């Protein structure tokens, strides 16, 4: 068997070295992404847990002082503290739910329980649930329901889409109004959520729908970088689409289009996986 020419040996060695270098770079990037994700998750969980611990301590001290003095605590104050507990615990559960969604969607599983849903009703419920956060962020919401939009969808998943988009608008458009528009025709329902925040460069507008990507890679803005990825997967599962129209400094408009029917599933009361 003839020996391999020296030039071919050198070329093969260079190709193998380049491939090894690329593999090492990919592993380093993966480790860095993992470390950043872990740090972000810790930050997201610590944010609501720290004030929760403080409020629990405050309530304990108040109860202890009242017990020693033989007095009672005003029901209004206690009610306010319990509501704050509920709000912070809801934020923890929401973060955990997003992590579970990442696990489910990564394995290609998304369960849908289809039923008749009114999109306007879902949006109004979600806006009401965000009332406190919207007030703190100084984001008045203007809802424009041009036509009634009913469809055959998974209500919980549609609510999740709305929550993710409104949460995103609050995070990146604090201090500015949020415009929400609902419309429909015979085949499709449309939802637009417009903020007037930092905006997104054109080159990044598709990347933000990928897992662990964010508009700004700044932990102070919060978020796990999975909300829009989960939203895109839900829209896909419902046979719809999501897109964004944005420019730096001019805010962002996220547009969801959903087919109003998925076969005869609603009529038959069927579930879809």
Tab-separated table of C-alpha atoms in Angstrom:
chain	number	residue	atom	x	y	z
A	1	UNK	CA	0.000	0.000	0.000
A	2	UNK	CA	1.480	3.302	-1.057
A	3	UNK	CA	2.244	5.877	1.603
A	4	UNK	CA	0.010	8.941	1.687
A	5	UNK	CA	1.742	11.922	0.075
A	6	UNK	CA	3.157	14.391	2.554
A	7	UNK	CA	0.966	17.229	1.236
A	8	UNK	CA	-2.199	15.162	1.776
A	9	UNK	CA	-1.049	14.268	5.293
A	10	UNK	CA	-0.544	17.955	6.103
A	11	UNK	CA	-3.951	18.852	4.674
A	12	UNK	CA	-5.641	16.087	6.651
A	13	UNK	CA	-3.922	17.194	9.870
A	14	UNK	CA	-4.983	20.797	9.279
A	15	UNK	CA	-8.603	19.761	8.668
A	16	UNK	CA	-8.630	17.629	11.816
A	17	UNK	CA	-7.079	20.470	13.825
A	18	UNK	CA	-9.677	22.935	12.489
A	19	UNK	CA	-12.503	20.526	13.311
A	20	UNK	CA	-11.143	20.042	16.845
A	21	UNK	CA	-10.824	23.802	17.331
A	22	UNK	CA	-14.408	24.326	16.190
A	23	UNK	CA	-15.638	21.573	18.489
A	24	UNK	CA	-13.777	23.072	21.457
A	25	UNK	CA	-15.236	26.515	20.650
A	26	UNK	CA	-18.742	25.024	20.449
A	27	UNK	CA	-18.290	23.294	23.818
A	28	UNK	CA	-16.995	26.501	25.393
A	29	UNK	CA	-19.999	28.404	24.006
A	30	UNK	CA	-22.357	25.718	25.337
A	31	UNK	CA	-20.792	25.885	28.807
A	32	UNK	CA	-20.974	29.690	28.802
A	33	UNK	CA	-24.653	29.562	27.714
A	34	UNK	CA	-25.403	27.003	30.439
A	35	UNK	CA	-23.697	29.114	33.111
A	36	UNK	CA	-25.550	32.237	31.982
A	37	UNK	CA	-28.860	30.384	31.993
A	38	UNK	CA	-28.263	29.033	35.512
A	39	UNK	CA	-27.339	32.530	36.721
A	40	UNK	CA	-30.461	33.963	35.059
A	41	UNK	CA	-32.733	31.327	36.617
A	42	UNK	CA	-31.203	31.990	40.044
A	43	UNK	CA	-31.758	35.717	39.528
A	44	UNK	CA	-35.368	35.226	38.416
A	45	UNK	CA	-36.154	33.040	41.439
A	46	UNK	CA	-34.313	35.272	43.900
A	47	UNK	CA	-36.194	38.394	42.758
A	48	UNK	CA	-39.585	37.324	44.179
A	49	UNK	CA	-38.182	35.157	47.003
A	50	UNK	CA	-36.103	37.900	48.653
A	51	UNK	CA	-39.053	40.270	49.291
A	52	UNK	CA	-41.160	37.247	50.240
A	53	UNK	CA	-38.708	36.380	53.042
A	54	UNK	CA	-38.661	40.041	54.142
A	55	UNK	CA	-42.468	40.242	54.207
A	56	UNK	CA	-42.727	36.975	56.153
A	57	UNK	CA	-40.274	38.346	58.716
A	58	UNK	CA	-42.220	41.600	58.928
A	59	UNK	CA	-45.488	39.731	59.466
A	60	UNK	CA	-43.888	37.497	62.117
A	61	UNK	CA	-42.481	40.523	64.013
A	62	UNK	CA	-45.857	42.272	63.836
A	63	UNK	CA	-47.671	39.219	65.171
A	64	UNK	CA	-45.105	38.783	67.942
A	65	UNK	CA	-45.376	42.448	68.976
A	66	UNK	CA	-49.165	42.317	68.959
A	67	UNK	CA	-49.127	39.128	71.045
A	68	UNK	CA	-46.857	40.689	73.691
A	69	UNK	CA	-48.959	43.858	73.805
A	70	UNK	CA	-52.255	41.965	73.878
A	71	UNK	CA	-53.474	43.799	70.772
A	72	UNK	CA	-54.599	42.737	67.325
A	73	UNK	CA	-53.378	43.559	63.847
A	74	UNK	CA	-55.566	45.560	61.489
A	75	UNK	CA	-57.223	43.126	59.027
A	76	UNK	CA	-56.481	45.507	56.137
A	77	UNK	CA	-52.730	45.344	56.816
A	78	UNK	CA	-52.779	41.535	57.109
A	79	UNK	CA	-54.817	41.252	53.907
A	80	UNK	CA	-52.294	43.431	52.079
A	81	UNK	CA	-49.390	41.275	53.248
A	82	UNK	CA	-51.106	38.049	52.188
A	83	UNK	CA	-51.837	39.523	48.752
A	84	UNK	CA	-48.140	40.395	48.400
A	85	UNK	CA	-47.239	36.811	49.378
A	86	UNK	CA	-49.611	35.524	46.718
A	87	UNK	CA	-48.147	37.817	44.053
A	88	UNK	CA	-44.532	36.848	44.780
A	89	UNK	CA	-45.351	33.132	44.950
A	90	UNK	CA	-47.180	33.440	41.626
A	91	UNK	CA	-43.973	34.844	40.096
A	92	UNK	CA	-41.981	31.865	41.418
A	93	UNK	CA	-44.539	29.398	40.031
A	94	UNK	CA	-44.551	31.204	36.681
A	95	UNK	CA	-40.768	30.858	36.443
A	96	UNK	CA	-40.987	27.146	37.277
A	97	UNK	CA	-43.784	26.669	34.725
A	98	UNK	CA	-41.578	28.233	32.043
A	99	UNK	CA	-38.760	25.861	32.920
A	100	UNK	CA	-41.172	22.919	32.651
A	101	UNK	CA	-42.330	24.217	29.262
A	102	UNK	CA	-38.722	24.283	28.076
A	103	UNK	CA	-38.386	20.634	29.099
A	104	UNK	CA	-41.646	19.580	27.408
A	105	UNK	CA	-41.080	21.515	24.196
A	106	UNK	CA	-37.453	20.386	23.925
A	107	UNK	CA	-38.719	16.808	23.840
A	108	UNK	CA	-41.298	17.732	21.200
A	109	UNK	CA	-44.333	17.423	23.469
A	110	UNK	CA	-47.102	20.011	23.698
A	111	UNK	CA	-50.563	18.933	24.801
A	112	UNK	CA	-53.605	20.880	23.610
A	113	UNK	CA	-57.093	20.735	25.089
A	114	UNK	CA	-59.216	22.345	22.418
A	115	UNK	CA	-62.416	24.210	23.263
A	116	UNK	CA	-64.342	27.299	22.081
A	117	UNK	CA	-62.413	30.386	23.253
A	118	UNK	CA	-63.066	34.110	22.941
A	119	UNK	CA	-59.754	35.895	22.396
A	120	UNK	CA	-60.981	39.244	23.724
A	121	UNK	CA	-62.101	37.648	26.987
A	122	UNK	CA	-58.707	35.980	27.440
A	123	UNK	CA	-56.840	39.249	26.781
A	124	UNK	CA	-59.010	41.182	29.252
A	125	UNK	CA	-58.418	38.530	31.936
A	126	UNK	CA	-54.654	38.658	31.377
A	127	UNK	CA	-54.558	42.472	31.463
A	128	UNK	CA	-56.504	42.393	34.745
A	129	UNK	CA	-54.011	39.886	36.185
A	130	UNK	CA	-51.151	42.241	35.263
A	131	UNK	CA	-52.853	45.272	36.837
A	132	UNK	CA	-50.272	45.632	39.621
A	133	UNK	CA	-47.233	45.226	37.374
A	134	UNK	CA	-48.670	47.591	34.775
A	135	UNK	CA	-49.186	50.247	37.442
A	136	UNK	CA	-45.640	49.877	38.785
A	137	UNK	CA	-44.194	50.015	35.248
A	138	UNK	CA	-46.434	53.006	34.376
A	139	UNK	CA	-47.775	51.232	31.283
A	140	UNK	CA	-51.408	52.112	30.531
A	141	UNK	CA	-53.047	49.540	28.270
A	142	UNK	CA	-55.286	50.554	25.376
A	143	UNK	CA	-57.332	47.615	24.073
A	144	UNK	CA	-58.948	47.850	20.633
A	145	UNK	CA	-61.329	44.969	19.906
A	146	UNK	CA	-62.274	45.606	16.284
A	147	UNK	CA	-64.226	42.384	15.767
A	148	UNK	CA	-65.192	39.548	18.065
A	149	UNK	CA	-62.537	36.830	17.724
A	150	UNK	CA	-63.729	33.336	18.657
A	151	UNK	CA	-61.809	30.181	17.860
A	152	UNK	CA	-61.157	26.553	18.640
A	153	UNK	CA	-58.034	26.718	20.784
A	154	UNK	CA	-56.477	25.637	24.052
A	155	UNK	CA	-57.524	28.456	26.391
A	156	UNK	CA	-54.616	27.956	28.785
A	157	UNK	CA	-52.094	28.088	25.929
A	158	UNK	CA	-53.714	31.162	24.362
A	159	UNK	CA	-53.602	32.827	27.775
A	160	UNK	CA	-49.921	31.897	27.974
A	161	UNK	CA	-49.274	33.599	24.622
A	162	UNK	CA	-51.011	36.756	25.854
A	163	UNK	CA	-49.147	36.720	29.162
A	164	UNK	CA	-45.783	36.316	27.454
A	165	UNK	CA	-46.406	39.162	25.010
A	166	UNK	CA	-47.750	41.572	27.638
A	167	UNK	CA	-44.961	40.673	30.056
A	168	UNK	CA	-42.459	41.317	27.286
A	169	UNK	CA	-44.068	44.708	26.533
A	170	UNK	CA	-43.868	45.696	30.205
A	171	UNK	CA	-40.246	44.585	30.486
A	172	UNK	CA	-38.961	46.495	27.463
A	173	UNK	CA	-41.476	49.358	27.279
A	174	UNK	CA	-41.720	50.506	30.902
A	175	UNK	CA	-43.069	54.038	31.223
A	176	UNK	CA	-44.851	53.864	27.864
A	177	UNK	CA	-48.374	52.785	26.877
A	178	UNK	CA	-49.135	49.340	25.471
A	179	UNK	CA	-51.526	49.058	22.531
A	180	UNK	CA	-53.395	45.757	22.053
A	181	UNK	CA	-55.553	45.122	18.997
A	182	UNK	CA	-57.863	42.165	18.344
A	183	UNK	CA	-59.414	41.450	14.965
A	184	UNK	CA	-60.847	38.522	13.011
A	185	UNK	CA	-62.162	37.439	9.648
A	186	UNK	CA	-63.941	34.247	8.608
A	187	UNK	CA	-60.791	32.111	8.891
A	188	UNK	CA	-58.347	33.771	11.235
A	189	UNK	CA	-58.096	35.698	14.514
A	190	UNK	CA	-55.420	38.350	14.889
A	191	UNK	CA	-53.734	39.725	18.003
A	192	UNK	CA	-51.269	42.634	17.979
A	193	UNK	CA	-49.321	43.767	21.040
A	194	UNK	CA	-47.429	47.022	20.518
A	195	UNK	CA	-44.996	48.623	22.936
A	196	UNK	CA	-43.002	51.838	22.572
A	197	UNK	CA	-39.801	50.622	24.199
A	198	UNK	CA	-36.223	49.932	23.137
A	199	UNK	CA	-37.086	48.140	19.894
A	200	UNK	CA	-35.156	45.365	18.177
A	201	UNK	CA	-32.508	45.461	15.451
A	202	UNK	CA	-33.680	43.840	12.208
A	203	UNK	CA	-30.819	41.322	12.335
A	204	UNK	CA	-32.027	40.043	15.726
A	205	UNK	CA	-35.747	39.836	14.980
A	206	UNK	CA	-35.761	36.120	14.151
A	207	UNK	CA	-33.203	35.185	16.794
A	208	UNK	CA	-35.449	36.392	19.635
A	209	UNK	CA	-37.848	33.510	18.920
A	210	UNK	CA	-35.089	31.004	19.687
A	211	UNK	CA	-34.573	29.419	23.071
A	212	UNK	CA	-32.711	31.461	25.725
A	213	UNK	CA	-32.541	34.570	23.516
A	214	UNK	CA	-33.519	38.047	24.738
A	215	UNK	CA	-33.905	41.501	23.184
A	216	UNK	CA	-31.212	42.794	25.531
A	217	UNK	CA	-28.686	40.452	27.105
A	218	UNK	CA	-28.912	42.320	30.394
A	219	UNK	CA	-30.059	40.448	33.479
A	220	UNK	CA	-31.464	43.654	34.960
A	221	UNK	CA	-34.328	43.533	32.436
A	222	UNK	CA	-35.250	40.081	33.755
A	223	UNK	CA	-36.648	37.121	31.855
A	224	UNK	CA	-35.312	33.666	31.091
A	225	UNK	CA	-35.170	34.228	27.340
A	226	UNK	CA	-37.742	31.479	26.720
A	227	UNK	CA	-41.047	33.388	26.618
A	228	UNK	CA	-41.034	34.159	22.904
A	229	UNK	CA	-39.674	30.701	22.071
A	230	UNK	CA	-42.539	29.095	24.007
A	231	UNK	CA	-44.986	31.508	22.366
A	232	UNK	CA	-43.764	30.581	18.885
A	233	UNK	CA	-44.096	26.868	19.684
A	234	UNK	CA	-47.662	27.349	20.952
A	235	UNK	CA	-48.602	29.315	17.826
A	236	UNK	CA	-47.090	26.563	15.672
A	237	UNK	CA	-49.029	23.889	17.566
A	238	UNK	CA	-52.265	25.832	17.024
A	239	UNK	CA	-51.508	26.131	13.306
A	240	UNK	CA	-50.777	29.853	13.574
A	241	UNK	CA	-47.878	32.251	13.248
A	242	UNK	CA	-46.146	34.994	15.198
A	243	UNK	CA	-44.026	37.800	13.795
A	244	UNK	CA	-42.468	41.071	14.901
A	245	UNK	CA	-42.138	44.495	13.315
A	246	UNK	CA	-39.638	46.695	15.096
A	247	UNK	CA	-36.752	49.126	14.892
A	248	UNK	CA	-34.294	50.341	17.558
A	249	UNK	CA	-35.857	53.067	19.693
A	250	UNK	CA	-39.267	52.668	18.050
A	251	UNK	CA	-40.778	49.857	20.075
A	252	UNK	CA	-42.002	46.510	18.807
A	253	UNK	CA	-45.246	45.145	17.414
A	254	UNK	CA	-45.781	41.404	17.908
A	255	UNK	CA	-48.491	39.974	15.669
A	256	UNK	CA	-50.170	36.612	16.240
A	257	UNK	CA	-52.443	34.996	13.649
A	258	UNK	CA	-54.437	31.900	14.630
A	259	UNK	CA	-56.803	29.828	12.480
A	260	UNK	CA	-60.213	29.919	14.116
A	261	UNK	CA	-60.793	26.172	13.690
A	262	UNK	CA	-58.593	23.083	13.935
A	263	UNK	CA	-60.645	20.572	11.963
A	264	UNK	CA	-63.724	19.359	13.879
A	265	UNK	CA	-61.871	19.097	17.191
A	266	UNK	CA	-64.080	21.554	19.091
A	267	UNK	CA	-67.271	20.024	17.779
A	268	UNK	CA	-66.077	16.531	18.705
A	269	UNK	CA	-64.661	17.627	22.090
A	270	UNK	CA	-61.329	16.052	21.179
A	271	UNK	CA	-57.874	16.701	22.559
A	272	UNK	CA	-54.847	17.073	20.342
A	273	UNK	CA	-51.228	16.176	21.020
